[in-house]
């Protein structure tokens, strides 16, 4: 079946612009995660949804970052007033159940802020 | 929070050689995954292995949860095995089950 998909795959933004990144999880997966991967490092957790509820946003680096999953399926990560330090790959992952289950990752969106 | 350490940080192999990658973690976990990140950045699931031993072709993995480490074995390495290998753990008492990633092992397999 289809895996996790993300769009766009690449995004270039001028500093100060707002961006929106989309994630389509595997159909039926309850849990959805966003991670940020800086160059040369491992992914770092941003936020977690269980269905439409955002249960953990402890990893969001500032109040410029906002995520939603209004119908419990597709999720959008929005970054307002982008800064150069926001340049990274943003990865989305989903898993079937709530705890202790295997996570599957999308191909990521590479964001470059000029 | 949970700390995850991977070793070695870098590894260069000749095609056909075997290798062992190690992952140490600092607390009990209910999720442990090994990933291969290919040159295009895609994280490919290798194993979901919070405990025990699994094998898939030339790859195998063992997690000893009581001693808080996991090993990934690559046998008869091929150039397509090159890339970064990540260990990631989840759980440890948290409700989120977010994954905490190690810093990775960069593997280069030379022909």
Short mmCIF file of N, CA and C in Angstrom, two decimals, chain B residues 52-110:
data_model
loop_
_atom_site.label_atom_id
_atom_site.label_comp_id
_atom_site.label_asym_id
_atom_site.label_seq_id
_atom_site.Cartn_x
_atom_site.Cartn_y
_atom_site.Cartn_z
N UNK B 52 14.94 -8.87 21.62
CA UNK B 52 15.11 -10.08 20.84
C UNK B 52 16.00 -9.92 19.63
N UNK B 53 15.90 -10.89 18.72
CA UNK B 53 16.73 -10.96 17.54
C UNK B 53 15.87 -11.14 16.30
N UNK B 54 16.22 -10.42 15.23
CA UNK B 54 15.54 -10.55 13.96
C UNK B 54 16.57 -10.59 12.84
N UNK B 55 16.19 -11.23 11.74
CA UNK B 55 17.06 -11.27 10.58
C UNK B 55 16.24 -10.97 9.33
N UNK B 56 16.89 -10.24 8.41
CA UNK B 56 16.26 -9.94 7.13
C UNK B 56 17.37 -9.93 6.08
N UNK B 57 17.52 -11.06 5.39
CA UNK B 57 18.56 -11.16 4.38
C UNK B 57 19.94 -11.04 4.98
N UNK B 58 20.71 -10.07 4.46
CA UNK B 58 22.08 -9.90 4.97
C UNK B 58 22.14 -9.11 6.27
N UNK B 59 21.04 -8.61 6.71
CA UNK B 59 20.98 -7.80 7.92
C UNK B 59 20.35 -8.59 9.06
N UNK B 60 20.87 -8.36 10.25
CA UNK B 60 20.23 -8.89 11.44
C UNK B 60 20.43 -7.90 12.58
N UNK B 61 19.58 -8.01 13.60
CA UNK B 61 19.67 -7.10 14.74
C UNK B 61 19.33 -7.85 16.00
N UNK B 62 19.96 -7.40 17.08
CA UNK B 62 19.70 -7.96 18.41
C UNK B 62 19.58 -6.82 19.39
N UNK B 63 18.53 -6.86 20.21
CA UNK B 63 18.37 -5.89 21.29
C UNK B 63 18.33 -6.63 22.61
N UNK B 64 19.22 -6.22 23.53
CA UNK B 64 19.22 -6.75 24.90
C UNK B 64 18.68 -5.63 25.78
N UNK B 65 17.38 -5.65 26.00
CA UNK B 65 16.72 -4.53 26.67
C UNK B 65 17.21 -4.36 28.10
N UNK B 66 17.47 -5.48 28.78
CA UNK B 66 17.90 -5.41 30.19
C UNK B 66 19.26 -4.74 30.32
N UNK B 67 20.08 -4.81 29.27
CA UNK B 67 21.40 -4.19 29.31
C UNK B 67 21.45 -2.91 28.47
N UNK B 68 20.31 -2.54 27.90
CA UNK B 68 20.14 -1.26 27.22
C UNK B 68 21.09 -1.05 26.06
N UNK B 69 21.15 -2.07 25.17
CA UNK B 69 21.89 -1.88 23.95
C UNK B 69 21.27 -2.70 22.83
N UNK B 70 21.58 -2.29 21.60
CA UNK B 70 21.15 -3.01 20.41
C UNK B 70 22.30 -3.04 19.42
N UNK B 71 22.36 -4.11 18.65
CA UNK B 71 23.41 -4.29 17.65
C UNK B 71 22.77 -4.54 16.29
N UNK B 72 23.35 -3.93 15.27
CA UNK B 72 22.94 -4.17 13.88
C UNK B 72 24.11 -4.80 13.15
N UNK B 73 23.89 -5.98 12.57
CA UNK B 73 24.91 -6.69 11.83
C UNK B 73 24.64 -6.57 10.34
N UNK B 74 25.68 -6.23 9.60
CA UNK B 74 25.61 -6.19 8.15
C UNK B 74 26.64 -7.19 7.62
N UNK B 75 26.19 -8.18 6.89
CA UNK B 75 27.12 -9.16 6.34
C UNK B 75 27.24 -8.97 4.83
N UNK B 76 28.40 -9.36 4.31
CA UNK B 76 28.66 -9.30 2.86
C UNK B 76 28.23 -7.95 2.29
N UNK B 77 28.79 -6.89 2.85
CA UNK B 77 28.34 -5.54 2.51
C UNK B 77 28.45 -5.24 1.02
N UNK B 78 27.54 -4.41 0.54
CA UNK B 78 27.48 -3.98 -0.85
C UNK B 78 27.53 -2.46 -0.90
N UNK B 79 27.91 -1.92 -2.05
CA UNK B 79 28.02 -0.46 -2.17
C UNK B 79 26.67 0.22 -1.88
N UNK B 80 25.59 -0.47 -2.17
CA UNK B 80 24.26 0.11 -1.92
C UNK B 80 23.93 0.18 -0.42
N UNK B 81 24.75 -0.43 0.42
CA UNK B 81 24.56 -0.32 1.87
C UNK B 81 25.07 1.02 2.40
N UNK B 82 25.78 1.77 1.58
CA UNK B 82 26.33 3.05 2.03
C UNK B 82 25.21 4.01 2.46
N UNK B 83 25.55 4.85 3.42
CA UNK B 83 24.57 5.82 3.93
C UNK B 83 24.72 5.94 5.43
N UNK B 84 23.72 6.56 6.04
CA UNK B 84 23.75 6.75 7.48
C UNK B 84 22.76 5.79 8.13
N UNK B 85 23.20 5.12 9.18
CA UNK B 85 22.36 4.20 9.93
C UNK B 85 22.01 4.85 11.27
N UNK B 86 20.71 4.94 11.51
CA UNK B 86 20.24 5.52 12.77
C UNK B 86 19.56 4.46 13.62
N UNK B 87 19.83 4.56 14.91
CA UNK B 87 19.06 3.87 15.93
C UNK B 87 18.16 4.90 16.58
N UNK B 88 16.91 4.53 16.86
CA UNK B 88 15.98 5.45 17.51
C UNK B 88 15.18 4.68 18.54
N UNK B 89 14.96 5.28 19.69
CA UNK B 89 14.22 4.62 20.75
C UNK B 89 13.03 5.47 21.16
N UNK B 90 12.02 4.80 21.70
CA UNK B 90 10.82 5.49 22.15
C UNK B 90 10.29 4.87 23.42
N UNK B 91 9.46 5.62 24.10
CA UNK B 91 8.85 5.12 25.33
C UNK B 91 9.59 5.63 26.53
N UNK B 92 10.05 4.74 27.40
CA UNK B 92 10.78 5.17 28.58
C UNK B 92 9.91 5.92 29.55
N UNK B 93 8.63 5.63 29.57
CA UNK B 93 7.74 6.25 30.54
C UNK B 93 6.93 7.40 29.98
N UNK B 94 7.30 7.93 28.84
CA UNK B 94 6.54 9.03 28.26
C UNK B 94 5.30 8.55 27.55
N UNK B 95 4.31 9.40 27.44
CA UNK B 95 3.05 9.03 26.81
C UNK B 95 3.10 9.19 25.30
N UNK B 96 4.07 9.97 24.81
CA UNK B 96 4.07 10.32 23.40
C UNK B 96 4.59 9.20 22.52
N UNK B 97 5.54 8.43 23.01
CA UNK B 97 6.24 7.45 22.19
C UNK B 97 6.99 8.10 21.03
N UNK B 98 7.40 9.37 21.22
CA UNK B 98 8.25 9.98 20.22
C UNK B 98 9.57 9.22 20.16
N UNK B 99 10.20 9.25 19.01
CA UNK B 99 11.49 8.58 18.84
C UNK B 99 12.62 9.56 19.16
N UNK B 100 13.58 9.08 19.91
CA UNK B 100 14.82 9.79 20.18
C UNK B 100 15.90 9.12 19.35
N UNK B 101 16.52 9.89 18.46
CA UNK B 101 17.50 9.33 17.54
C UNK B 101 18.91 9.49 18.08
N UNK B 102 19.76 8.51 17.75
CA UNK B 102 21.18 8.66 17.96
C UNK B 102 21.78 9.55 16.88
N UNK B 103 23.08 9.76 16.97
CA UNK B 103 23.76 10.64 16.01
C UNK B 103 24.13 9.93 14.72
N UNK B 104 23.90 8.63 14.68
CA UNK B 104 24.09 7.90 13.43
C UNK B 104 25.49 7.36 13.22
N UNK B 105 25.57 6.36 12.36
CA UNK B 105 26.84 5.81 11.87
C UNK B 105 26.88 6.01 10.38
N UNK B 106 27.89 6.73 9.90
CA UNK B 106 28.06 6.95 8.47
C UNK B 106 28.89 5.82 7.88
N UNK B 107 28.26 5.02 7.03
CA UNK B 107 28.91 3.85 6.43
C UNK B 107 29.22 4.11 4.97
N UNK B 108 30.45 3.84 4.60
CA UNK B 108 30.85 3.93 3.19
C UNK B 108 31.41 2.57 2.79
N UNK B 109 30.79 1.95 1.78
CA UNK B 109 31.25 0.67 1.28
C UNK B 109 31.91 0.91 -0.06
N UNK B 110 33.18 0.55 -0.15
CA UNK B 110 33.95 0.79 -1.36
C UNK B 110 34.03 -0.46 -2.21
#
